[in-house]
JSON list of C-alpha atoms in Angstrom, two decimals:
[
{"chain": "A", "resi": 18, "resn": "UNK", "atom": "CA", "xyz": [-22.60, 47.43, -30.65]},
{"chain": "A", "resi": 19, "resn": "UNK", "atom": "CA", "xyz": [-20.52, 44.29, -30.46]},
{"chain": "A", "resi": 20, "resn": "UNK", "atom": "CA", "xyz": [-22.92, 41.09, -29.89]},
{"chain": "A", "resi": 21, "resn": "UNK", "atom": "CA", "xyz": [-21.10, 37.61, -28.66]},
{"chain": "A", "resi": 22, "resn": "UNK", "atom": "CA", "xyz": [-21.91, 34.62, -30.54]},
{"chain": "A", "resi": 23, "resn": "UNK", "atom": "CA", "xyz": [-24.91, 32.46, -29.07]},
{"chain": "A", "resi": 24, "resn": "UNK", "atom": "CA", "xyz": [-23.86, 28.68, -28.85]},
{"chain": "A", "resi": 25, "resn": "UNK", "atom": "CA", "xyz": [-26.60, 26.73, -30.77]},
{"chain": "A", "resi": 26, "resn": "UNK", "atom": "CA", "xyz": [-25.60, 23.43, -29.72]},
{"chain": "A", "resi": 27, "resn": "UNK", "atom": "CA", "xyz": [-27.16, 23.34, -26.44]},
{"chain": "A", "resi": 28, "resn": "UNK", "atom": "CA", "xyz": [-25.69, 21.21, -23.54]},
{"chain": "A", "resi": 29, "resn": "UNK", "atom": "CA", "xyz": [-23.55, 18.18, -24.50]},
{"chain": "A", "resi": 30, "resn": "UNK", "atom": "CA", "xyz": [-24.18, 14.63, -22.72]},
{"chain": "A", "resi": 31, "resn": "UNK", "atom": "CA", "xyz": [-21.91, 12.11, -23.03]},
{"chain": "A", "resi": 32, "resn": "UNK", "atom": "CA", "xyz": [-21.46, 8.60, -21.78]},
{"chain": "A", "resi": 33, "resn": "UNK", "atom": "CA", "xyz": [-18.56, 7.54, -19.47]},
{"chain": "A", "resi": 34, "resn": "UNK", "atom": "CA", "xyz": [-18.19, 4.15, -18.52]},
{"chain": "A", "resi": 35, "resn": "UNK", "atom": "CA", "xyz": [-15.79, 3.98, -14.93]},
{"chain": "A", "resi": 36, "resn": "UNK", "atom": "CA", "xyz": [-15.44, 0.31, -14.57]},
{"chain": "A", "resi": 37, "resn": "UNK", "atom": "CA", "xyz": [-14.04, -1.88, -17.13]},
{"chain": "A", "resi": 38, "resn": "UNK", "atom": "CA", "xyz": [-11.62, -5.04, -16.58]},
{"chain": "A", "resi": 39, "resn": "UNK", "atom": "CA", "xyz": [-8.61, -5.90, -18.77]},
{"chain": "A", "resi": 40, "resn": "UNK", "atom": "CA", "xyz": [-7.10, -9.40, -19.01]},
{"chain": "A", "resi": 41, "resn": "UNK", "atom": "CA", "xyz": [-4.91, -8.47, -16.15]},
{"chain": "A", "resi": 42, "resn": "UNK", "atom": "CA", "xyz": [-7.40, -8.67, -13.71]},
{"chain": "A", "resi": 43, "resn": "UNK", "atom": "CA", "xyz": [-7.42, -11.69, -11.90]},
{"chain": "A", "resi": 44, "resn": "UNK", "atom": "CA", "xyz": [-11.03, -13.23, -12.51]},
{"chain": "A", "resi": 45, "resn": "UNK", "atom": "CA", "xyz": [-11.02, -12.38, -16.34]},
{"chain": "A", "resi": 46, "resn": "UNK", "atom": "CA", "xyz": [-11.90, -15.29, -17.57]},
{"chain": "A", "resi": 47, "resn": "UNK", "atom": "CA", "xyz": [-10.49, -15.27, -21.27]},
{"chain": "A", "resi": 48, "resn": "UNK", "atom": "CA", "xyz": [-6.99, -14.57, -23.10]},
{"chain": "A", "resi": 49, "resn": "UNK", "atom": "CA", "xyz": [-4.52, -12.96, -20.02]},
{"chain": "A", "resi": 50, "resn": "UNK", "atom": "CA", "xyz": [-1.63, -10.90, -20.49]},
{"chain": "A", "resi": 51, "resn": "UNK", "atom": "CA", "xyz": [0.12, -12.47, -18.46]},
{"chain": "A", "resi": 52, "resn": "UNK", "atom": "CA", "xyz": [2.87, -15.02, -19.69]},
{"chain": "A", "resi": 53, "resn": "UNK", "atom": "CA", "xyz": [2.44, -13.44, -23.21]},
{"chain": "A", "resi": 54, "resn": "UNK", "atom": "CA", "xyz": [5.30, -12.24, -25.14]},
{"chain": "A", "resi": 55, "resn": "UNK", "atom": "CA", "xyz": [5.08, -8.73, -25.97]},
{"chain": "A", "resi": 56, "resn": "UNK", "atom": "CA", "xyz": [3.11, -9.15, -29.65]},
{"chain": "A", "resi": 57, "resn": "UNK", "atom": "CA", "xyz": [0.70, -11.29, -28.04]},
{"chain": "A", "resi": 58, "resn": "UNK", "atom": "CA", "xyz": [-0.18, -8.65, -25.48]},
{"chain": "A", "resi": 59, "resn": "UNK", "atom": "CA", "xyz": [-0.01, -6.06, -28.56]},
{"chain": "A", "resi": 60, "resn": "UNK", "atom": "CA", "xyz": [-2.45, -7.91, -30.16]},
{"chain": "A", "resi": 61, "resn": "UNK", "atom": "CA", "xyz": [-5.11, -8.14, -26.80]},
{"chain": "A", "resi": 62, "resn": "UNK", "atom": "CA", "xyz": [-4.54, -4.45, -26.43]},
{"chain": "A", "resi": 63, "resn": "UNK", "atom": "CA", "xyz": [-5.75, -4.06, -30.05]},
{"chain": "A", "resi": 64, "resn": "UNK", "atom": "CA", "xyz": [-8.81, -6.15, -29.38]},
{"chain": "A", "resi": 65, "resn": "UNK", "atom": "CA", "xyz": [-9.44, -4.16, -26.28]},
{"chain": "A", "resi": 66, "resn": "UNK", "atom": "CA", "xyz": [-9.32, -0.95, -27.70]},
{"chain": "A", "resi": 67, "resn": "UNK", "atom": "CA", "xyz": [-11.50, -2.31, -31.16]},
{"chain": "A", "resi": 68, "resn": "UNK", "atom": "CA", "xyz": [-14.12, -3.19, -28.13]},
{"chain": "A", "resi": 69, "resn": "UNK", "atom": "CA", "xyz": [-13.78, 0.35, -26.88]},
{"chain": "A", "resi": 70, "resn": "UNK", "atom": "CA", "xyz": [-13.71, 1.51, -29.88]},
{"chain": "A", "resi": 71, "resn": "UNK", "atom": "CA", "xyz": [-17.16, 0.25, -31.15]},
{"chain": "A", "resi": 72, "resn": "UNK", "atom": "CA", "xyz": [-19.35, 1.94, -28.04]},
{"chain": "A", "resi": 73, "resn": "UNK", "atom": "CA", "xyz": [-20.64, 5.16, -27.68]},
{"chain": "A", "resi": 74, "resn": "UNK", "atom": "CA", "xyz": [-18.58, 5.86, -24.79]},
{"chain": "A", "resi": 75, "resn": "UNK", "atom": "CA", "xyz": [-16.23, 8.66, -24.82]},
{"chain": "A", "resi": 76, "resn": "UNK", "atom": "CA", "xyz": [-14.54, 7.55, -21.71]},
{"chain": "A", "resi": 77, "resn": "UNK", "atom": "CA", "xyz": [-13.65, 4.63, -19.82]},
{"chain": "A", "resi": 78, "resn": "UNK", "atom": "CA", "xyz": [-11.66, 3.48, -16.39]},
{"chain": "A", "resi": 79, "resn": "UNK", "atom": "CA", "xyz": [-9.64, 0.66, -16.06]},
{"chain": "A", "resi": 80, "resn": "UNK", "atom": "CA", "xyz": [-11.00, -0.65, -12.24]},
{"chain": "A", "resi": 81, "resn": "UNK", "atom": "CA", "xyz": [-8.86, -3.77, -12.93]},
{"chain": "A", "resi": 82, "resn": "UNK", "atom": "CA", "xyz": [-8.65, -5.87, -9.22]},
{"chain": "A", "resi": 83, "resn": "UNK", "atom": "CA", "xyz": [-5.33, -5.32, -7.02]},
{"chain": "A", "resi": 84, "resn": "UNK", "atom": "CA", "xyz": [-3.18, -3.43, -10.39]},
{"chain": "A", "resi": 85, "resn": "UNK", "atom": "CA", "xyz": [-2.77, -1.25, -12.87]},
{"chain": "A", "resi": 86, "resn": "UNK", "atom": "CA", "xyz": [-1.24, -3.38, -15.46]},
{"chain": "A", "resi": 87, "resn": "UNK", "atom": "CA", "xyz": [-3.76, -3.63, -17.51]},
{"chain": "A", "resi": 88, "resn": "UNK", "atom": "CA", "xyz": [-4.21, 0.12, -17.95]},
{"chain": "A", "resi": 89, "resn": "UNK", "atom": "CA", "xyz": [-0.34, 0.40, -18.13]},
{"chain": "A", "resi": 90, "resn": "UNK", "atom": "CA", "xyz": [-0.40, -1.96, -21.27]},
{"chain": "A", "resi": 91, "resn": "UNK", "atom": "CA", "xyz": [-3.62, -0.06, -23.28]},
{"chain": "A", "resi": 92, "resn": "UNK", "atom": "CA", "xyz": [-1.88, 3.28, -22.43]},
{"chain": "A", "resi": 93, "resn": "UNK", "atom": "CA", "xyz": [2.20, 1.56, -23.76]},
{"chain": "A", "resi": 94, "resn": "UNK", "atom": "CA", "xyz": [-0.07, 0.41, -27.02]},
{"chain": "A", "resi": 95, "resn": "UNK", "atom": "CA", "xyz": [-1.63, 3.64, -27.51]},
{"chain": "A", "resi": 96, "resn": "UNK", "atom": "CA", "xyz": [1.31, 5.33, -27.04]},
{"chain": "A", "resi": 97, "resn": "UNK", "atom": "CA", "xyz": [2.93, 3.14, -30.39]},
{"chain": "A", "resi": 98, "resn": "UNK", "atom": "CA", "xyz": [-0.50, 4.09, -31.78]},
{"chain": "A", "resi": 99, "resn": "UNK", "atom": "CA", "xyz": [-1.45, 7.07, -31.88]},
{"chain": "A", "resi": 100, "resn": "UNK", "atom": "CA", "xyz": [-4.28, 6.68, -34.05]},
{"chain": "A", "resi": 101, "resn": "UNK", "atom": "CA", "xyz": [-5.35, 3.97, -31.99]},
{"chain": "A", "resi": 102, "resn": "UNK", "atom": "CA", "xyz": [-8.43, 5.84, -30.18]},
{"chain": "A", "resi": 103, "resn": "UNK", "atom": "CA", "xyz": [-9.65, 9.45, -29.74]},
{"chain": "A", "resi": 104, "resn": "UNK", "atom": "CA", "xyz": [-11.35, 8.07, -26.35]},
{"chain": "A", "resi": 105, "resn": "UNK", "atom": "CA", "xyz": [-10.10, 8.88, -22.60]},
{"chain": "A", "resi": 106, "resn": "UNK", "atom": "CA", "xyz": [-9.19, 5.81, -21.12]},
{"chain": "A", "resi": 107, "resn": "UNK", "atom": "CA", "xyz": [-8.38, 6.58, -17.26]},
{"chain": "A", "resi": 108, "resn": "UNK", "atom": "CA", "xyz": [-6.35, 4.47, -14.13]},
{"chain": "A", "resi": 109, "resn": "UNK", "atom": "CA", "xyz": [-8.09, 3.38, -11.80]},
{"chain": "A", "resi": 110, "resn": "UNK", "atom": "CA", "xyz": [-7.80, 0.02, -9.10]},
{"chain": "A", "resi": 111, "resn": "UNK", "atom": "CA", "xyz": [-10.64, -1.90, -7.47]},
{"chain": "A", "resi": 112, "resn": "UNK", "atom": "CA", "xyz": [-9.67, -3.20, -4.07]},
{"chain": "A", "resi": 113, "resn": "UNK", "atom": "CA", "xyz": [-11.51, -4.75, -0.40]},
{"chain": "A", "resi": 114, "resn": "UNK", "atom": "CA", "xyz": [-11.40, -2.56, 2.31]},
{"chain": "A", "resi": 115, "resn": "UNK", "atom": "CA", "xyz": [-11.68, -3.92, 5.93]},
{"chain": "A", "resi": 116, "resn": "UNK", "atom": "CA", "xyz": [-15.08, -2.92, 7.79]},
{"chain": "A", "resi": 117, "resn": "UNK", "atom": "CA", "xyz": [-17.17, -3.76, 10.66]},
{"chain": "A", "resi": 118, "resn": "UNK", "atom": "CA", "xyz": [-19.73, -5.19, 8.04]},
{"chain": "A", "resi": 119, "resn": "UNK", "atom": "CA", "xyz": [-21.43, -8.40, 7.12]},
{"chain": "A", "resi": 120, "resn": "UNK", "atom": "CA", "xyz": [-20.24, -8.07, 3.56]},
{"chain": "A", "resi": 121, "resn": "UNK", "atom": "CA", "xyz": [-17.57, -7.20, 1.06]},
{"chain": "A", "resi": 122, "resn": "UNK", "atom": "CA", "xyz": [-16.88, -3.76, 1.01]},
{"chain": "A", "resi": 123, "resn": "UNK", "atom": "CA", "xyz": [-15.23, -3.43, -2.96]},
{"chain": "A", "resi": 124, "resn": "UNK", "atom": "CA", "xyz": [-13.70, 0.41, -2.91]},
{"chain": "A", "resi": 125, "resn": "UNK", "atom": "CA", "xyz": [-12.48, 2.02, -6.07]},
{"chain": "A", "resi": 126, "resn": "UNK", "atom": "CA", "xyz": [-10.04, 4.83, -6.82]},
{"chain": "A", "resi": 127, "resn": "UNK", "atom": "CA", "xyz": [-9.84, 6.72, -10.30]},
{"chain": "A", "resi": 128, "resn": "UNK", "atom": "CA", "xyz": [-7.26, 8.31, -10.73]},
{"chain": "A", "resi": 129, "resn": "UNK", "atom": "CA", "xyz": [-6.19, 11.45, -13.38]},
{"chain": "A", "resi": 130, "resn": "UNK", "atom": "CA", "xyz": [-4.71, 10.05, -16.99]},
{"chain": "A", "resi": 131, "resn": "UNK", "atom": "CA", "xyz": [-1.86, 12.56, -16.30]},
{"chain": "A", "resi": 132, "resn": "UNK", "atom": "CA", "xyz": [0.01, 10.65, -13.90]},
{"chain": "A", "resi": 133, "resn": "UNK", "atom": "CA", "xyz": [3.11, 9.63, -13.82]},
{"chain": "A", "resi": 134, "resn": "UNK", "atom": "CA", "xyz": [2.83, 5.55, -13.68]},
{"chain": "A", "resi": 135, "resn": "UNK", "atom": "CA", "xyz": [5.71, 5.24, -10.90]},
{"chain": "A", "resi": 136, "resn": "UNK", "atom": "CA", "xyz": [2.96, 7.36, -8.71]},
{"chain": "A", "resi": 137, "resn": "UNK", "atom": "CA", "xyz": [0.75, 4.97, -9.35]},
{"chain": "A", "resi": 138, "resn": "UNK", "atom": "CA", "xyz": [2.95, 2.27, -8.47]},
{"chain": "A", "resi": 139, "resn": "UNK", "atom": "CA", "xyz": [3.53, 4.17, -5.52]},
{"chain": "A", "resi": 140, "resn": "UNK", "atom": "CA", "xyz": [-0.02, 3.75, -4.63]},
{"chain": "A", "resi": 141, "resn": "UNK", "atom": "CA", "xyz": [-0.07, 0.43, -4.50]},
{"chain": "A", "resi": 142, "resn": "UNK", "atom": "CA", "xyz": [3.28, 0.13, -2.44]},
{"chain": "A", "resi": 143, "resn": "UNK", "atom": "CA", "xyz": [1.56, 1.78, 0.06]},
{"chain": "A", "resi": 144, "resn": "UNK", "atom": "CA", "xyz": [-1.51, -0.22, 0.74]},
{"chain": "A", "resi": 145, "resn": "UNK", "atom": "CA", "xyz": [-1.16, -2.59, 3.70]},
{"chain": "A", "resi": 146, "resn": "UNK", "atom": "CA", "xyz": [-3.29, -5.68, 4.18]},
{"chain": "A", "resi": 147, "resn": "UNK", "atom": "CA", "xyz": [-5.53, -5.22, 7.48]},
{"chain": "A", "resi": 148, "resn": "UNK", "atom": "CA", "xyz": [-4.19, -7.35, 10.14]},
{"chain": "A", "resi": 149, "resn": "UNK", "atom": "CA", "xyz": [-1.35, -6.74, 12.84]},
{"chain": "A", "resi": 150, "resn": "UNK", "atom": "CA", "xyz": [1.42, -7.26, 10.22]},
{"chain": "A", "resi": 151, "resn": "UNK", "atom": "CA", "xyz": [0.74, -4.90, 7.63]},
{"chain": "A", "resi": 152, "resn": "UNK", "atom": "CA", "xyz": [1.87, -6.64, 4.98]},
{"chain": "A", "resi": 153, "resn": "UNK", "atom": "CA", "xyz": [1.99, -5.19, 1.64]},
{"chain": "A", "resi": 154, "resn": "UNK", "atom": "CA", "xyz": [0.40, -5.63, -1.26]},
{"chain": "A", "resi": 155, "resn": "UNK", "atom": "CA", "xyz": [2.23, -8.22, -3.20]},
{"chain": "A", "resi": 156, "resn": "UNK", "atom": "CA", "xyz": [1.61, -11.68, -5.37]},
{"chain": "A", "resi": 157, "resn": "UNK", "atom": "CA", "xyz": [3.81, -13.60, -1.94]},
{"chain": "A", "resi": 158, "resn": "UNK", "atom": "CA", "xyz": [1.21, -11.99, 0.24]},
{"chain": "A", "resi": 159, "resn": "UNK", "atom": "CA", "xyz": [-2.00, -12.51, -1.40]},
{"chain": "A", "resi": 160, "resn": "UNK", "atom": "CA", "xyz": [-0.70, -16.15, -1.19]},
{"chain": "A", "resi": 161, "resn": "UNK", "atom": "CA", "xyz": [0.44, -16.43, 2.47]},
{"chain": "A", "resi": 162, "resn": "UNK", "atom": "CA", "xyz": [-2.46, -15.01, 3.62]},
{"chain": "A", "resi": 163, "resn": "UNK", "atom": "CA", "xyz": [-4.71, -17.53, 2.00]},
{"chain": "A", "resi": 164, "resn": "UNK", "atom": "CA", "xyz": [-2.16, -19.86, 3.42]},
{"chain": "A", "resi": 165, "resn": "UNK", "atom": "CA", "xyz": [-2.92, -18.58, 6.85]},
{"chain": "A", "resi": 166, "resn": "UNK", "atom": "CA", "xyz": [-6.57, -19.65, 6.11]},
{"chain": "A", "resi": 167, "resn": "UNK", "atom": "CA", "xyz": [-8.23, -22.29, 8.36]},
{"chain": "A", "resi": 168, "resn": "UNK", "atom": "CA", "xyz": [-10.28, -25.12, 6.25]},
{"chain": "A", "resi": 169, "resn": "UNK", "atom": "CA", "xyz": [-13.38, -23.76, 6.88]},
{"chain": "A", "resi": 170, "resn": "UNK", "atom": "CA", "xyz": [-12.42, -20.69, 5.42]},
{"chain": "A", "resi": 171, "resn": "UNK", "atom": "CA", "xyz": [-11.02, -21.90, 2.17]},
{"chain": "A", "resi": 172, "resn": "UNK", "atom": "CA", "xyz": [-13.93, -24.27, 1.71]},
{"chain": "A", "resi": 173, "resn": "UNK", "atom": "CA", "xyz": [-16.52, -21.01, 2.08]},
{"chain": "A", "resi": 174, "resn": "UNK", "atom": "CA", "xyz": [-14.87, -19.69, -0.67]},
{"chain": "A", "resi": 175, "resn": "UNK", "atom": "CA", "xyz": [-14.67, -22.72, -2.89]},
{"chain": "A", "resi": 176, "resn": "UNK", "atom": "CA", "xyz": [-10.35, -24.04, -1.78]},
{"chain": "A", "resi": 177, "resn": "UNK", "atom": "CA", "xyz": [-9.90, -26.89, 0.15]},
{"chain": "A", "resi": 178, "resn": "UNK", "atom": "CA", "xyz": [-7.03, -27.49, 2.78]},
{"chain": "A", "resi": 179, "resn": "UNK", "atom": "CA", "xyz": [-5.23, -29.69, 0.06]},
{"chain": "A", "resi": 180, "resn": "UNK", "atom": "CA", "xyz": [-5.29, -26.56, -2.22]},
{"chain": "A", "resi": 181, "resn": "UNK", "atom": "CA", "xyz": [-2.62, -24.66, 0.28]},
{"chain": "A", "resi": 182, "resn": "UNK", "atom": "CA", "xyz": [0.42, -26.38, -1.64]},
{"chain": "A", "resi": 183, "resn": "UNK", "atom": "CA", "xyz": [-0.95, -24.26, -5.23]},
{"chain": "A", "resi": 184, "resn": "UNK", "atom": "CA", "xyz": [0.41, -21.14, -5.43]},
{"chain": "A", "resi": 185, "resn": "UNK", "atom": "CA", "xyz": [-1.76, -19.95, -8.38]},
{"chain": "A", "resi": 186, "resn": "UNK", "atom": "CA", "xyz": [-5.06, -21.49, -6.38]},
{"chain": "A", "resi": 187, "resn": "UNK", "atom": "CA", "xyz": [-3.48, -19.64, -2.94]},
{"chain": "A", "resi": 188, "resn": "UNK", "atom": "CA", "xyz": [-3.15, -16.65, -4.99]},
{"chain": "A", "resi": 189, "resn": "UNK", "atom": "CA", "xyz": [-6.66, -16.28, -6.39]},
{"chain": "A", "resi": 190, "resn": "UNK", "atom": "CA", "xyz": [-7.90, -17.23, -2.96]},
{"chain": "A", "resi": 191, "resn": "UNK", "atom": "CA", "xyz": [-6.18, -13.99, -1.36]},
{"chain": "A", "resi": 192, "resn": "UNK", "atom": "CA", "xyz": [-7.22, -11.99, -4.38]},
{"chain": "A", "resi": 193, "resn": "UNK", "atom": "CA", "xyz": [-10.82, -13.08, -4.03]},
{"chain": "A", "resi": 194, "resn": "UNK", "atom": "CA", "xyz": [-10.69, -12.46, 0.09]},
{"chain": "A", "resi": 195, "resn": "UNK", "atom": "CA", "xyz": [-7.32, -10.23, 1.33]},
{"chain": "A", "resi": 196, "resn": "UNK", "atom": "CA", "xyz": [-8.78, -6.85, 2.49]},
{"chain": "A", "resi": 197, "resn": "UNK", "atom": "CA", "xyz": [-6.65, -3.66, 2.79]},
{"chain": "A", "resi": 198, "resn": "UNK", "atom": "CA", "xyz": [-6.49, -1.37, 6.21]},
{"chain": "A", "resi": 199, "resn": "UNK", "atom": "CA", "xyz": [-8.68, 2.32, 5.71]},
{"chain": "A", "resi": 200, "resn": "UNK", "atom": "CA", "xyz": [-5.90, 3.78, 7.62]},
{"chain": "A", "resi": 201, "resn": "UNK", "atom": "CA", "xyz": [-3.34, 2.61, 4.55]},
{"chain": "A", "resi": 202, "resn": "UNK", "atom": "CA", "xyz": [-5.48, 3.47, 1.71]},
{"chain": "A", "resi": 203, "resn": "UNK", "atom": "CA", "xyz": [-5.62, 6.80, 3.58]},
{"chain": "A", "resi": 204, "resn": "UNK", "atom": "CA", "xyz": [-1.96, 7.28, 3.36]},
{"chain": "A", "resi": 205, "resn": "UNK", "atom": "CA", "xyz": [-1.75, 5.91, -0.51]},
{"chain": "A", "resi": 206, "resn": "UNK", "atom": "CA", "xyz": [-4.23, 8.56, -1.51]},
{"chain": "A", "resi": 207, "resn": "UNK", "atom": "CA", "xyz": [-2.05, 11.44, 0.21]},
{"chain": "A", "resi": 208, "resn": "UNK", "atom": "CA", "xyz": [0.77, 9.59, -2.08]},
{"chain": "A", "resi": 209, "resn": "UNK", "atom": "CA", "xyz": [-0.86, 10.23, -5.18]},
{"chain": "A", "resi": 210, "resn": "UNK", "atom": "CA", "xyz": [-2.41, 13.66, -4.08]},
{"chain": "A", "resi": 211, "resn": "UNK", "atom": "CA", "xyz": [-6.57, 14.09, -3.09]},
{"chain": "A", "resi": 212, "resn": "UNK", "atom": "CA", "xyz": [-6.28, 16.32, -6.04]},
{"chain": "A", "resi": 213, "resn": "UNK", "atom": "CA", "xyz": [-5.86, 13.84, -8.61]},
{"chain": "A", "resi": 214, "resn": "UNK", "atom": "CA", "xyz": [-7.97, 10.84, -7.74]},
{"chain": "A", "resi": 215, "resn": "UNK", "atom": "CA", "xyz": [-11.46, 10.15, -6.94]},
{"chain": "A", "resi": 216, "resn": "UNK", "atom": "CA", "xyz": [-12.42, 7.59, -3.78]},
{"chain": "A", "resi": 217, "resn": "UNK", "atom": "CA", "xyz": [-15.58, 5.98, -4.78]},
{"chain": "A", "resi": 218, "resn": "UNK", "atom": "CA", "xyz": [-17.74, 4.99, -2.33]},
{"chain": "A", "resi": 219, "resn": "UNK", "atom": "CA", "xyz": [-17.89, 0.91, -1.24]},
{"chain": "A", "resi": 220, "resn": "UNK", "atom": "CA", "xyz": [-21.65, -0.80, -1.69]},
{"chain": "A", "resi": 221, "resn": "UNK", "atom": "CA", "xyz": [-22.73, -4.09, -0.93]},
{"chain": "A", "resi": 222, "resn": "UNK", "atom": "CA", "xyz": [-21.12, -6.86, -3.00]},
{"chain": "A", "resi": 223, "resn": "UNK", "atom": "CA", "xyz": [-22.15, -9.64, -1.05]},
{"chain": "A", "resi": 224, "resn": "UNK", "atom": "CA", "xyz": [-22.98, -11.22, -3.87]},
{"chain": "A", "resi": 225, "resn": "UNK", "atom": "CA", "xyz": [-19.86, -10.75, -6.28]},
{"chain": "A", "resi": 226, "resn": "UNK", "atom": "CA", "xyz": [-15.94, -11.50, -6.55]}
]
């Protein structure tokens, strides 16, 4: 009589970690990719993935604010370097949804490592600011819509009036503040499929960015 061979191991835990930044999130505070020539972003991506590398974590997200740059440039490196990691690194994007509540409402959206990156993009392209001109998500609109800010505004979240005529100062300010429509996040999820990404529920970050 044939007898089938008894797995000894037991049940395997691992840990997954489903938020981590990149320097192309907006608030990271160190060494950005951006305005870096192509070996200079090489060599952040290397001390990214040396970072990821010395965890036991055998997965991460990218939840990087308003993009997926950052996760675009780890997944260009590992592509050069194949010996790079053995660790899932997945998409993901951590945005503000509007709300009848009386704080931030921070969603995020992971999304499967085995999509295309122009779906991606056209997840973003869909998202529409809340407001009655749907604007898009774009660097011009984070900035005109802190623009469109009155002073008191601004000065609750640390710009003055004065600070309108900065575009990198207008641009953080929408970054920190711009909220997108449920309705439009709706429609950028049927873009990418319900299938292949996972809507994580908003909490209370009335405290935070």
């Amino acid at each position: 009589m044939a007898t089938k061979k008894m797995n000894t191991a037991g049940s395997m835990w691992n840990k997954w970690d489903l938020h981590i930044h990149t320097p192309a999130s907006f608030h990271w505070e160190g060494d950005r990719f951006e305005g870096k020539t192509q070996e200079q972003k090489d060599a952040i991506c290397k001390q990214v993935i040396e970072a990821i590398n010395g965890t036991d974590v055998v997965a991460f997200c990218v939840m990087d604010y308003w993009t997926f740059e950052g996760y675009k440039l780890l997944r260009d490196y590992n592509s050069r370097h194949l010996d790079a990691t053995k660790k899932l690194i997945l998409p993901g994007i951590e945005l503000r949804l509007d709300a009848p509540a009386n704080y931030r409402l921070n969603a995020h959206v992971l999304f499967s490592d085995e999509l295309p990156l122009d779906t991606l993009d056209a997840f973003l392209t869909t998202l529409r600011f809340s407001g009655p001109d749907e604007r898009p998500v774009t660097k011009a609109n984070f900035i005109a819509v802190a623009r469109n800010y009155a002073g008191d505004k601004l000065r609750l979240h640390g710009f003055k009036v004065e600070d309108k005529v900065n575009d990198a100062k207008m641009l953080e300010c929408g970054m920190k503040t711009a909220e997108v429509s449920r309705e439009s996040l709706k429609h950028a999820i049927e873009t990418v499929g319900k299938e292949h990404c996972l809507f994580i529920l908003p909490y209370d970050t009335s405290d935070g960015v």
